[in-house]
């Protein structure tokens, strides 16, 4: 039986992935900050909940010990994340630190703990949920974009480092997904109109958003594929914007995006 450790499994993409992998017969170790509060993953034989706040080294150490005592791991999935929105000057330092602790330093610490295990095993997959914001930056999203872009950089570098050990490293890159991602927002009157214009670009049709379960299918494909594909882009918004940026080039893409954002 294959085993996956998922962070942020209490809701959204992490929870949907836990359910999907369990249905496919995998052994799932579902990491969450408050396992006692979760009801959805209770009483499923091949799902084992553990307390894992990725900002706490003690929890990471315990998760590692748990995994080692229960037969090891095939896939490590860094999924937990939070976001913050607002003009750069308006976001308090604590909120900035919180996003970087959760979206970047936590996954780094978790991977550092498990890399020697995977190198020794000479197989396995290390996944991370990045974001469209990790590849294209939008206004009022600089902190989240900064953390996710840094995570992309870490994953891309790790891809090469793990190649000689036959360990695959991959990123899942969703555009907007229909979840309740925690997003502290710091609005100002001056950016209401551009923010509204931006929403129309990122959310052209709310009903066409991928669900967390759609992302979970892609996560499963990434975990089980024999290929070394690095990026798995999810959803039409992400696919279209990334294709547009690639075909136009950054300079032209940014000019057309700015025009749409600042139109009256
Ligand atoms: N939704 C989107 O539009 C979208 C788009 C692109 C990328 N993403 C990325 O997808 C990932 C999953 O987000 P989601 O959309 O599924 O939202 P979500 O439902 O809010 O899931 C985020 C999960 O992360 C957990 N978490 C937050 N801080 C944590 C910490 N310190 N330690 C461990 N777990 C922590 C949350 O747990 P609690 O229940 O304890 O808060 C929650 O289970 C995130 O990395 C997010 O950045 C989302």
PDB file of C-alpha atoms and ligand atoms in Angstrom:
ATOM      1  CA  UNK A   1       0.000   0.000   0.000  1.00  0.00           C
ATOM      2  CA  UNK A   2       1.376   3.418  -0.973  1.00  0.00           C
ATOM      3  CA  UNK A   3       1.452   6.161   1.646  1.00  0.00           C
ATOM      4  CA  UNK A   4       1.046   9.929   1.282  1.00  0.00           C
ATOM      5  CA  UNK A   5       1.498  12.618   3.943  1.00  0.00           C
ATOM      6  CA  UNK A   6      -0.676  15.674   3.200  1.00  0.00           C
ATOM      7  CA  UNK A   7      -0.400  19.001   5.031  1.00  0.00           C
ATOM      8  CA  UNK A   8      -3.462  21.211   5.463  1.00  0.00           C
ATOM      9  CA  UNK A   9      -5.820  18.250   5.185  1.00  0.00           C
ATOM     10  CA  UNK A  10      -8.568  19.809   7.313  1.00  0.00           C
ATOM     11  CA  UNK A  11     -10.260  21.535   4.352  1.00  0.00           C
ATOM     12  CA  UNK A  12     -10.179  22.420   0.664  1.00  0.00           C
ATOM     13  CA  UNK A  13      -7.616  20.842  -1.651  1.00  0.00           C
ATOM     14  CA  UNK A  14      -5.852  18.955   1.169  1.00  0.00           C
ATOM     15  CA  UNK A  15      -9.051  17.355   2.435  1.00  0.00           C
ATOM     16  CA  UNK A  16     -10.242  16.522  -1.095  1.00  0.00           C
ATOM     17  CA  UNK A  17      -6.845  14.958  -1.830  1.00  0.00           C
ATOM     18  CA  UNK A  18      -6.976  12.883   1.375  1.00  0.00           C
ATOM     19  CA  UNK A  19     -10.383  11.520   0.343  1.00  0.00           C
ATOM     20  CA  UNK A  20      -9.284  10.914  -3.263  1.00  0.00           C
ATOM     21  CA  UNK A  21      -6.092   9.019  -2.364  1.00  0.00           C
ATOM     22  CA  UNK A  22      -7.943   7.003   0.299  1.00  0.00           C
ATOM     23  CA  UNK A  23     -10.589   6.018  -2.282  1.00  0.00           C
ATOM     24  CA  UNK A  24      -7.771   4.885  -4.573  1.00  0.00           C
ATOM     25  CA  UNK A  25      -6.566   2.559  -1.811  1.00  0.00           C
ATOM     26  CA  UNK A  26      -3.661   4.647  -0.511  1.00  0.00           C
ATOM     27  CA  UNK A  27      -2.678   4.936   3.100  1.00  0.00           C
ATOM     28  CA  UNK A  28      -3.207   8.631   3.931  1.00  0.00           C
ATOM     29  CA  UNK A  29      -1.536  10.512   6.777  1.00  0.00           C
ATOM     30  CA  UNK A  30      -3.625  13.654   7.053  1.00  0.00           C
ATOM     31  CA  UNK A  31      -1.727  16.491   8.740  1.00  0.00           C
ATOM     32  CA  UNK A  32      -3.816  19.235  10.321  1.00  0.00           C
ATOM     33  CA  UNK A  33      -3.499  21.850  13.035  1.00  0.00           C
ATOM     34  CA  UNK A  34      -6.570  20.675  14.971  1.00  0.00           C
ATOM     35  CA  UNK A  35      -7.262  16.995  14.202  1.00  0.00           C
ATOM     36  CA  UNK A  36      -9.817  16.785  17.037  1.00  0.00           C
ATOM     37  CA  UNK A  37     -12.020  19.394  15.294  1.00  0.00           C
ATOM     38  CA  UNK A  38     -12.207  17.509  11.991  1.00  0.00           C
ATOM     39  CA  UNK A  39     -15.263  15.320  11.326  1.00  0.00           C
ATOM     40  CA  UNK A  40     -14.978  14.681   7.578  1.00  0.00           C
ATOM     41  CA  UNK A  41     -11.981  12.340   7.704  1.00  0.00           C
ATOM     42  CA  UNK A  42     -13.144  10.370  10.754  1.00  0.00           C
ATOM     43  CA  UNK A  43     -13.803   6.636  10.547  1.00  0.00           C
ATOM     44  CA  UNK A  44     -12.054   6.076   7.221  1.00  0.00           C
ATOM     45  CA  UNK A  45      -9.874   3.053   7.719  1.00  0.00           C
ATOM     46  CA  UNK A  46      -6.916   4.161   5.608  1.00  0.00           C
ATOM     47  CA  UNK A  47      -6.855   7.809   6.758  1.00  0.00           C
ATOM     48  CA  UNK A  48      -4.793   8.584   9.851  1.00  0.00           C
ATOM     49  CA  UNK A  49      -5.002  12.100  11.223  1.00  0.00           C
ATOM     50  CA  UNK A  50      -1.993  13.664  12.934  1.00  0.00           C
ATOM     51  CA  UNK A  51      -1.424  17.084  14.465  1.00  0.00           C
ATOM     52  CA  UNK A  52       0.843  18.985  12.097  1.00  0.00           C
ATOM     53  CA  UNK A  53       1.179  22.741  12.254  1.00  0.00           C
ATOM     54  CA  UNK A  54       3.890  23.304   9.658  1.00  0.00           C
ATOM     55  CA  UNK A  55       5.150  26.390  11.475  1.00  0.00           C
ATOM     56  CA  UNK A  56       6.029  24.254  14.520  1.00  0.00           C
ATOM     57  CA  UNK A  57       9.288  22.287  14.327  1.00  0.00           C
ATOM     58  CA  UNK A  58       8.073  20.044  17.169  1.00  0.00           C
ATOM     59  CA  UNK A  59       5.054  18.980  15.075  1.00  0.00           C
ATOM     60  CA  UNK A  60       7.306  18.332  12.067  1.00  0.00           C
ATOM     61  CA  UNK A  61       9.582  16.144  14.204  1.00  0.00           C
ATOM     62  CA  UNK A  62       6.580  14.211  15.559  1.00  0.00           C
ATOM     63  CA  UNK A  63       5.153  13.771  12.040  1.00  0.00           C
ATOM     64  CA  UNK A  64       8.494  12.358  10.902  1.00  0.00           C
ATOM     65  CA  UNK A  65       8.603   9.934  13.856  1.00  0.00           C
ATOM     66  CA  UNK A  66       4.999   8.873  13.195  1.00  0.00           C
ATOM     67  CA  UNK A  67       5.773   8.179   9.531  1.00  0.00           C
ATOM     68  CA  UNK A  68       8.901   6.181  10.396  1.00  0.00           C
ATOM     69  CA  UNK A  69       7.026   4.107  12.966  1.00  0.00           C
ATOM     70  CA  UNK A  70       4.243   3.360  10.469  1.00  0.00           C
ATOM     71  CA  UNK A  71       6.060   2.016   7.430  1.00  0.00           C
ATOM     72  CA  UNK A  72       7.509   5.123   5.732  1.00  0.00           C
ATOM     73  CA  UNK A  73       6.290   7.332   2.938  1.00  0.00           C
ATOM     74  CA  UNK A  74       5.948   7.394  -0.862  1.00  0.00           C
ATOM     75  CA  UNK A  75       4.632  10.940  -1.376  1.00  0.00           C
ATOM     76  CA  UNK A  76       5.136  14.084   0.710  1.00  0.00           C
ATOM     77  CA  UNK A  77       2.540  16.708  -0.237  1.00  0.00           C
ATOM     78  CA  UNK A  78       3.119  20.285   0.982  1.00  0.00           C
ATOM     79  CA  UNK A  79      -0.330  21.743   0.575  1.00  0.00           C
ATOM     80  CA  UNK A  80      -1.109  23.926   3.615  1.00  0.00           C
ATOM     81  CA  UNK A  81      -1.242  27.615   2.868  1.00  0.00           C
ATOM     82  CA  UNK A  82      -2.752  31.001   3.709  1.00  0.00           C
ATOM     83  CA  UNK A  83      -3.037  34.257   1.808  1.00  0.00           C
ATOM     84  CA  UNK A  84      -3.173  37.997   2.397  1.00  0.00           C
ATOM     85  CA  UNK A  85      -4.455  40.702   0.056  1.00  0.00           C
ATOM     86  CA  UNK A  86      -3.862  44.440  -0.028  1.00  0.00           C
ATOM     87  CA  UNK A  87      -1.525  47.176  -1.178  1.00  0.00           C
ATOM     88  CA  UNK A  88       2.004  46.379  -0.047  1.00  0.00           C
ATOM     89  CA  UNK A  89       2.211  49.414   2.226  1.00  0.00           C
ATOM     90  CA  UNK A  90      -0.980  48.462   4.078  1.00  0.00           C
ATOM     91  CA  UNK A  91      -0.147  44.930   5.204  1.00  0.00           C
ATOM     92  CA  UNK A  92       1.077  44.632   8.802  1.00  0.00           C
ATOM     93  CA  UNK A  93       4.383  42.929   9.419  1.00  0.00           C
ATOM     94  CA  UNK A  94       2.778  40.092  11.455  1.00  0.00           C
ATOM     95  CA  UNK A  95       0.504  39.184   8.525  1.00  0.00           C
ATOM     96  CA  UNK A  96       3.489  39.170   6.145  1.00  0.00           C
ATOM     97  CA  UNK A  97       5.489  36.944   8.468  1.00  0.00           C
ATOM     98  CA  UNK A  98       2.556  34.620   8.929  1.00  0.00           C
ATOM     99  CA  UNK A  99       2.191  34.061   5.161  1.00  0.00           C
ATOM    100  CA  UNK A 100       5.908  33.422   4.681  1.00  0.00           C
ATOM    101  CA  UNK A 101       6.025  31.110   7.736  1.00  0.00           C
ATOM    102  CA  UNK A 102       3.121  29.042   6.420  1.00  0.00           C
ATOM    103  CA  UNK A 103       3.636  29.110   2.650  1.00  0.00           C
ATOM    104  CA  UNK A 104       7.428  28.999   2.505  1.00  0.00           C
ATOM    105  CA  UNK A 105       9.378  28.334   5.708  1.00  0.00           C
ATOM    106  CA  UNK A 106       6.998  25.569   6.860  1.00  0.00           C
ATOM    107  CA  UNK A 107       7.280  23.549   3.629  1.00  0.00           C
ATOM    108  CA  UNK A 108      11.065  24.078   3.614  1.00  0.00           C
ATOM    109  CA  UNK A 109      11.370  22.781   7.191  1.00  0.00           C
ATOM    110  CA  UNK A 110       9.167  19.763   6.421  1.00  0.00           C
ATOM    111  CA  UNK A 111      11.133  18.917   3.284  1.00  0.00           C
ATOM    112  CA  UNK A 112      14.463  19.310   5.086  1.00  0.00           C
ATOM    113  CA  UNK A 113      13.278  16.725   7.592  1.00  0.00           C
ATOM    114  CA  UNK A 114      12.245  14.185   4.942  1.00  0.00           C
ATOM    115  CA  UNK A 115      14.875  14.702   2.179  1.00  0.00           C
ATOM    116  CA  UNK A 116      17.494  12.379   3.756  1.00  0.00           C
ATOM    117  CA  UNK A 117      14.806   9.669   4.038  1.00  0.00           C
ATOM    118  CA  UNK A 118      13.838  10.012   0.361  1.00  0.00           C
ATOM    119  CA  UNK A 119      17.489  10.086  -0.753  1.00  0.00           C
ATOM    120  CA  UNK A 120      18.144   6.908   1.139  1.00  0.00           C
ATOM    121  CA  UNK A 121      15.000   5.259  -0.237  1.00  0.00           C
ATOM    122  CA  UNK A 122      15.880   6.313  -3.817  1.00  0.00           C
ATOM    123  CA  UNK A 123      12.246   6.680  -4.843  1.00  0.00           C
ATOM    124  CA  UNK A 124       9.201   8.784  -4.029  1.00  0.00           C
ATOM    125  CA  UNK A 125       7.564  12.078  -4.925  1.00  0.00           C
ATOM    126  CA  UNK A 126       7.677  15.484  -3.224  1.00  0.00           C
ATOM    127  CA  UNK A 127       4.758  17.739  -4.164  1.00  0.00           C
ATOM    128  CA  UNK A 128       3.794  21.299  -3.294  1.00  0.00           C
ATOM    129  CA  UNK A 129       0.689  23.331  -3.984  1.00  0.00           C
ATOM    130  CA  UNK A 130       2.033  26.502  -5.492  1.00  0.00           C
ATOM    131  CA  UNK A 131      -0.315  28.940  -7.217  1.00  0.00           C
ATOM    132  CA  UNK A 132      -0.837  30.922 -10.398  1.00  0.00           C
ATOM    133  CA  UNK A 133       0.378  33.783  -8.166  1.00  0.00           C
ATOM    134  CA  UNK A 134       3.703  31.954  -7.929  1.00  0.00           C
ATOM    135  CA  UNK A 135       4.190  32.386 -11.685  1.00  0.00           C
ATOM    136  CA  UNK A 136       2.366  35.649 -12.456  1.00  0.00           C
ATOM    137  CA  UNK A 137       2.153  38.482  -9.932  1.00  0.00           C
ATOM    138  CA  UNK A 138      -1.039  40.503  -9.648  1.00  0.00           C
ATOM    139  CA  UNK A 139      -1.525  43.772  -7.754  1.00  0.00           C
ATOM    140  CA  UNK A 140      -2.564  43.607  -4.056  1.00  0.00           C
ATOM    141  CA  UNK A 141      -1.150  40.067  -3.965  1.00  0.00           C
ATOM    142  CA  UNK A 142       2.562  40.779  -3.523  1.00  0.00           C
ATOM    143  CA  UNK A 143       3.102  38.954  -0.231  1.00  0.00           C
ATOM    144  CA  UNK A 144       1.317  35.765  -1.267  1.00  0.00           C
ATOM    145  CA  UNK A 145       2.958  35.966  -4.726  1.00  0.00           C
ATOM    146  CA  UNK A 146       6.354  36.485  -3.096  1.00  0.00           C
ATOM    147  CA  UNK A 147       5.973  33.442  -0.846  1.00  0.00           C
ATOM    148  CA  UNK A 148       4.614  31.201  -3.618  1.00  0.00           C
ATOM    149  CA  UNK A 149       7.212  32.369  -6.154  1.00  0.00           C
ATOM    150  CA  UNK A 150       9.938  31.615  -3.629  1.00  0.00           C
ATOM    151  CA  UNK A 151       8.383  28.193  -3.045  1.00  0.00           C
ATOM    152  CA  UNK A 152       8.408  27.615  -6.831  1.00  0.00           C
ATOM    153  CA  UNK A 153      12.105  28.508  -6.833  1.00  0.00           C
ATOM    154  CA  UNK A 154      12.868  26.112  -3.993  1.00  0.00           C
ATOM    155  CA  UNK A 155      10.942  23.285  -5.685  1.00  0.00           C
ATOM    156  CA  UNK A 156      12.595  23.857  -9.069  1.00  0.00           C
ATOM    157  CA  UNK A 157      16.028  23.753  -7.472  1.00  0.00           C
ATOM    158  CA  UNK A 158      15.117  20.650  -5.452  1.00  0.00           C
ATOM    159  CA  UNK A 159      13.941  18.966  -8.672  1.00  0.00           C
ATOM    160  CA  UNK A 160      17.552  18.800  -9.874  1.00  0.00           C
ATOM    161  CA  UNK A 161      18.950  17.891  -6.458  1.00  0.00           C
ATOM    162  CA  UNK A 162      16.674  14.859  -6.128  1.00  0.00           C
ATOM    163  CA  UNK A 163      17.019  13.658  -9.742  1.00  0.00           C
ATOM    164  CA  UNK A 164      20.082  11.439  -9.077  1.00  0.00           C
ATOM    165  CA  UNK A 165      18.082   9.767  -6.260  1.00  0.00           C
ATOM    166  CA  UNK A 166      15.080   9.009  -8.515  1.00  0.00           C
ATOM    167  CA  UNK A 167      12.855  11.185  -6.324  1.00  0.00           C
ATOM    168  CA  UNK A 168      10.388  13.256  -8.353  1.00  0.00           C
ATOM    169  CA  UNK A 169       9.716  16.872  -7.348  1.00  0.00           C
ATOM    170  CA  UNK A 170       6.588  18.546  -8.710  1.00  0.00           C
ATOM    171  CA  UNK A 171       4.387  21.581  -8.219  1.00  0.00           C
ATOM    172  CA  UNK A 172       0.615  21.836  -8.495  1.00  0.00           C
ATOM    173  CA  UNK A 173      -0.277  25.275  -9.864  1.00  0.00           C
ATOM    174  CA  UNK A 174      -3.969  26.119  -9.477  1.00  0.00           C
ATOM    175  CA  UNK A 175      -5.585  29.347 -10.561  1.00  0.00           C
ATOM    176  CA  UNK A 176      -8.618  30.326  -8.490  1.00  0.00           C
ATOM    177  CA  UNK A 177     -10.285  27.288  -6.871  1.00  0.00           C
ATOM    178  CA  UNK A 178     -13.625  27.091  -5.103  1.00  0.00           C
ATOM    179  CA  UNK A 179     -12.351  26.742  -1.508  1.00  0.00           C
ATOM    180  CA  UNK A 180     -12.393  28.908   1.617  1.00  0.00           C
ATOM    181  CA  UNK A 181      -8.680  29.755   1.510  1.00  0.00           C
ATOM    182  CA  UNK A 182      -7.968  32.046   4.464  1.00  0.00           C
ATOM    183  CA  UNK A 183      -7.311  35.501   3.104  1.00  0.00           C
ATOM    184  CA  UNK A 184      -6.855  38.485   5.365  1.00  0.00           C
ATOM    185  CA  UNK A 185      -7.717  41.566   3.257  1.00  0.00           C
ATOM    186  CA  UNK A 186      -6.468  45.119   3.758  1.00  0.00           C
ATOM    187  CA  UNK A 187      -8.512  47.280   1.389  1.00  0.00           C
ATOM    188  CA  UNK A 188      -8.199  50.943   0.593  1.00  0.00           C
ATOM    189  CA  UNK A 189     -10.605  53.269  -1.227  1.00  0.00           C
ATOM    190  CA  UNK A 190      -8.008  54.041  -3.908  1.00  0.00           C
ATOM    191  CA  UNK A 191      -7.700  50.513  -5.207  1.00  0.00           C
ATOM    192  CA  UNK A 192     -11.370  49.497  -5.263  1.00  0.00           C
ATOM    193  CA  UNK A 193     -11.836  50.007  -9.019  1.00  0.00           C
ATOM    194  CA  UNK A 194      -8.586  48.292 -10.125  1.00  0.00           C
ATOM    195  CA  UNK A 195      -9.277  45.459  -7.673  1.00  0.00           C
ATOM    196  CA  UNK A 196     -12.734  45.034  -9.196  1.00  0.00           C
ATOM    197  CA  UNK A 197     -11.282  45.001 -12.718  1.00  0.00           C
ATOM    198  CA  UNK A 198      -8.704  42.430 -11.622  1.00  0.00           C
ATOM    199  CA  UNK A 199     -11.444  40.211 -10.181  1.00  0.00           C
ATOM    200  CA  UNK A 200     -13.153  40.186 -13.570  1.00  0.00           C
ATOM    201  CA  UNK A 201      -9.926  38.845 -15.115  1.00  0.00           C
ATOM    202  CA  UNK A 202      -9.302  36.243 -12.421  1.00  0.00           C
ATOM    203  CA  UNK A 203     -12.943  35.332 -11.841  1.00  0.00           C
ATOM    204  CA  UNK A 204     -14.616  35.594 -15.256  1.00  0.00           C
ATOM    205  CA  UNK A 205     -17.209  33.008 -14.269  1.00  0.00           C
ATOM    206  CA  UNK A 206     -17.483  31.910 -10.660  1.00  0.00           C
ATOM    207  CA  UNK A 207     -19.434  28.797 -11.694  1.00  0.00           C
ATOM    208  CA  UNK A 208     -16.565  27.633 -13.915  1.00  0.00           C
ATOM    209  CA  UNK A 209     -14.070  27.519 -11.024  1.00  0.00           C
ATOM    210  CA  UNK A 210     -12.413  24.158 -10.433  1.00  0.00           C
ATOM    211  CA  UNK A 211     -13.557  22.450  -7.225  1.00  0.00           C
ATOM    212  CA  UNK A 212     -11.050  21.136  -4.688  1.00  0.00           C
ATOM    213  CA  UNK A 213     -11.890  17.620  -5.939  1.00  0.00           C
ATOM    214  CA  UNK A 214     -10.789  18.617  -9.468  1.00  0.00           C
ATOM    215  CA  UNK A 215      -7.416  19.669  -8.078  1.00  0.00           C
ATOM    216  CA  UNK A 216      -7.196  16.418  -6.084  1.00  0.00           C
ATOM    217  CA  UNK A 217      -7.416  14.433  -9.340  1.00  0.00           C
ATOM    218  CA  UNK A 218      -4.454  16.384 -10.726  1.00  0.00           C
ATOM    219  CA  UNK A 219      -2.531  15.807  -7.482  1.00  0.00           C
ATOM    220  CA  UNK A 220      -3.159  12.074  -7.884  1.00  0.00           C
ATOM    221  CA  UNK A 221      -1.951  12.203 -11.490  1.00  0.00           C
ATOM    222  CA  UNK A 222       1.207  14.031 -10.375  1.00  0.00           C
ATOM    223  CA  UNK A 223       1.831  11.524  -7.589  1.00  0.00           C
ATOM    224  CA  UNK A 224       1.391   8.449  -9.764  1.00  0.00           C
ATOM    225  CA  UNK A 225       2.756   9.550 -13.143  1.00  0.00           C
ATOM    226  CA  UNK A 226       6.001   7.929 -14.286  1.00  0.00           C
ATOM    227  CA  UNK A 227       7.041  11.154 -16.002  1.00  0.00           C
ATOM    228  CA  UNK A 228       9.264  13.895 -14.608  1.00  0.00           C
ATOM    229  CA  UNK A 229       6.721  16.618 -15.440  1.00  0.00           C
ATOM    230  CA  UNK A 230       7.436  19.440 -12.975  1.00  0.00           C
ATOM    231  CA  UNK A 231       4.419  21.770 -13.230  1.00  0.00           C
ATOM    232  CA  UNK A 232       0.748  20.774 -13.189  1.00  0.00           C
ATOM    233  CA  UNK A 233      -1.372  23.796 -14.033  1.00  0.00           C
ATOM    234  CA  UNK A 234      -5.010  23.545 -12.944  1.00  0.00           C
ATOM    235  CA  UNK A 235      -8.054  25.410 -14.277  1.00  0.00           C
ATOM    236  CA  UNK A 236      -8.847  27.428 -17.374  1.00  0.00           C
ATOM    237  CA  UNK A 237      -7.950  30.830 -15.857  1.00  0.00           C
ATOM    238  CA  UNK A 238      -4.429  29.677 -14.951  1.00  0.00           C
ATOM    239  CA  UNK A 239      -3.913  27.877 -18.261  1.00  0.00           C
ATOM    240  CA  UNK A 240      -5.130  30.814 -20.356  1.00  0.00           C
ATOM    241  CA  UNK A 241      -3.181  33.522 -18.516  1.00  0.00           C
ATOM    242  CA  UNK A 242       0.036  31.504 -18.501  1.00  0.00           C
ATOM    243  CA  UNK A 243      -0.311  30.694 -22.215  1.00  0.00           C
ATOM    244  CA  UNK A 244      -0.958  34.386 -22.931  1.00  0.00           C
ATOM    245  CA  UNK A 245       2.075  35.485 -20.938  1.00  0.00           C
ATOM    246  CA  UNK A 246       4.255  32.905 -22.673  1.00  0.00           C
ATOM    247  CA  UNK A 247       3.133  33.832 -26.170  1.00  0.00           C
ATOM    248  CA  UNK A 248       3.232  37.624 -25.615  1.00  0.00           C
ATOM    249  CA  UNK A 249       6.315  37.786 -23.402  1.00  0.00           C
ATOM    250  CA  UNK A 250       6.412  39.580 -20.035  1.00  0.00           C
ATOM    251  CA  UNK A 251       6.658  43.169 -21.329  1.00  0.00           C
ATOM    252  CA  UNK A 252       3.651  43.015 -23.616  1.00  0.00           C
ATOM    253  CA  UNK A 253       1.642  40.871 -21.156  1.00  0.00           C
ATOM    254  CA  UNK A 254       2.148  43.341 -18.296  1.00  0.00           C
ATOM    255  CA  UNK A 255       1.095  46.273 -20.501  1.00  0.00           C
ATOM    256  CA  UNK A 256      -2.160  44.609 -21.547  1.00  0.00           C
ATOM    257  CA  UNK A 257      -2.869  43.473 -17.954  1.00  0.00           C
ATOM    258  CA  UNK A 258      -2.243  47.012 -16.648  1.00  0.00           C
ATOM    259  CA  UNK A 259      -4.557  48.450 -19.286  1.00  0.00           C
ATOM    260  CA  UNK A 260      -7.367  46.111 -18.235  1.00  0.00           C
ATOM    261  CA  UNK A 261      -6.790  46.757 -14.522  1.00  0.00           C
ATOM    262  CA  UNK A 262      -6.704  50.568 -14.774  1.00  0.00           C
ATOM    263  CA  UNK A 263      -9.513  51.081 -17.276  1.00  0.00           C
ATOM    264  CA  UNK A 264     -12.352  53.229 -15.872  1.00  0.00           C
TER     265      UNK A 264
HETATM  266  N1  LIG B   1      -8.190  28.328  -3.336  1.00  0.00           N
HETATM  267  C1  LIG B   1      -7.460  28.849  -4.299  1.00  0.00           C
HETATM  268  O1  LIG B   1      -7.990  29.641  -5.116  1.00  0.00           O
HETATM  269  C2  LIG B   1      -6.021  28.492  -4.458  1.00  0.00           C
HETATM  270  C3  LIG B   1      -5.360  28.823  -5.638  1.00  0.00           C
HETATM  271  C4  LIG B   1      -4.023  28.514  -5.796  1.00  0.00           C
HETATM  272  C5  LIG B   1      -3.340  27.869  -4.775  1.00  0.00           C
HETATM  273  N2  LIG B   1      -3.987  27.565  -3.628  1.00  0.00           N
HETATM  274  C6  LIG B   1      -3.211  26.887  -2.568  1.00  0.00           C
HETATM  275  O2  LIG B   1      -3.826  25.669  -2.273  1.00  0.00           O
HETATM  276  C7  LIG B   1      -3.433  25.252  -0.958  1.00  0.00           C
HETATM  277  C8  LIG B   1      -4.676  24.760  -0.228  1.00  0.00           C
HETATM  278  O3  LIG B   1      -5.565  25.844  -0.054  1.00  0.00           O
HETATM  279  P1  LIG B   1      -7.140  25.692  -0.201  1.00  0.00           P
HETATM  280  O4  LIG B   1      -7.541  26.534  -1.337  1.00  0.00           O
HETATM  281  O5  LIG B   1      -7.525  24.270  -0.178  1.00  0.00           O
HETATM  282  O6  LIG B   1      -7.649  26.485   1.100  1.00  0.00           O
HETATM  283  P2  LIG B   1      -8.056  25.934   2.551  1.00  0.00           P
HETATM  284  O7  LIG B   1      -9.292  25.131   2.465  1.00  0.00           O
HETATM  285  O8  LIG B   1      -8.057  27.114   3.446  1.00  0.00           O
HETATM  286  O9  LIG B   1      -6.859  24.971   2.914  1.00  0.00           O
HETATM  287  C9  LIG B   1      -5.665  25.438   3.498  1.00  0.00           C
HETATM  288  C10 LIG B   1      -5.257  24.454   4.554  1.00  0.00           C
HETATM  289  O10 LIG B   1      -4.010  24.872   5.104  1.00  0.00           O
HETATM  290  C11 LIG B   1      -4.101  24.690   6.497  1.00  0.00           C
HETATM  291  N3  LIG B   1      -3.137  25.494   7.230  1.00  0.00           N
HETATM  292  C12 LIG B   1      -3.068  26.844   7.341  1.00  0.00           C
HETATM  293  N4  LIG B   1      -2.029  27.162   8.132  1.00  0.00           N
HETATM  294  C13 LIG B   1      -1.432  25.991   8.505  1.00  0.00           C
HETATM  295  C14 LIG B   1      -0.319  25.653   9.297  1.00  0.00           C
HETATM  296  N5  LIG B   1       0.415  26.588   9.917  1.00  0.00           N
HETATM  297  N6  LIG B   1       0.006  24.327   9.467  1.00  0.00           N
HETATM  298  C15 LIG B   1      -0.719  23.377   8.874  1.00  0.00           C
HETATM  299  N7  LIG B   1      -1.806  23.620   8.124  1.00  0.00           N
HETATM  300  C16 LIG B   1      -2.148  24.923   7.944  1.00  0.00           C
HETATM  301  C17 LIG B   1      -5.525  25.038   6.846  1.00  0.00           C
HETATM  302  O11 LIG B   1      -5.808  24.475   8.104  1.00  0.00           O
HETATM  303  P3  LIG B   1      -6.747  25.143   9.226  1.00  0.00           P
HETATM  304  O12 LIG B   1      -8.068  24.485   9.011  1.00  0.00           O
HETATM  305  O13 LIG B   1      -6.108  24.755  10.503  1.00  0.00           O
HETATM  306  O14 LIG B   1      -6.748  26.626   8.988  1.00  0.00           O
HETATM  307  C18 LIG B   1      -6.252  24.353   5.701  1.00  0.00           C
HETATM  308  O15 LIG B   1      -6.449  22.997   5.967  1.00  0.00           O
HETATM  309  C19 LIG B   1      -2.763  26.471  -0.327  1.00  0.00           C
HETATM  310  O16 LIG B   1      -1.361  26.295  -0.352  1.00  0.00           O
HETATM  311  C20 LIG B   1      -3.164  27.611  -1.235  1.00  0.00           C
HETATM  312  O17 LIG B   1      -2.217  28.655  -1.227  1.00  0.00           O
HETATM  313  C21 LIG B   1      -5.312  27.846  -3.453  1.00  0.00           C
END
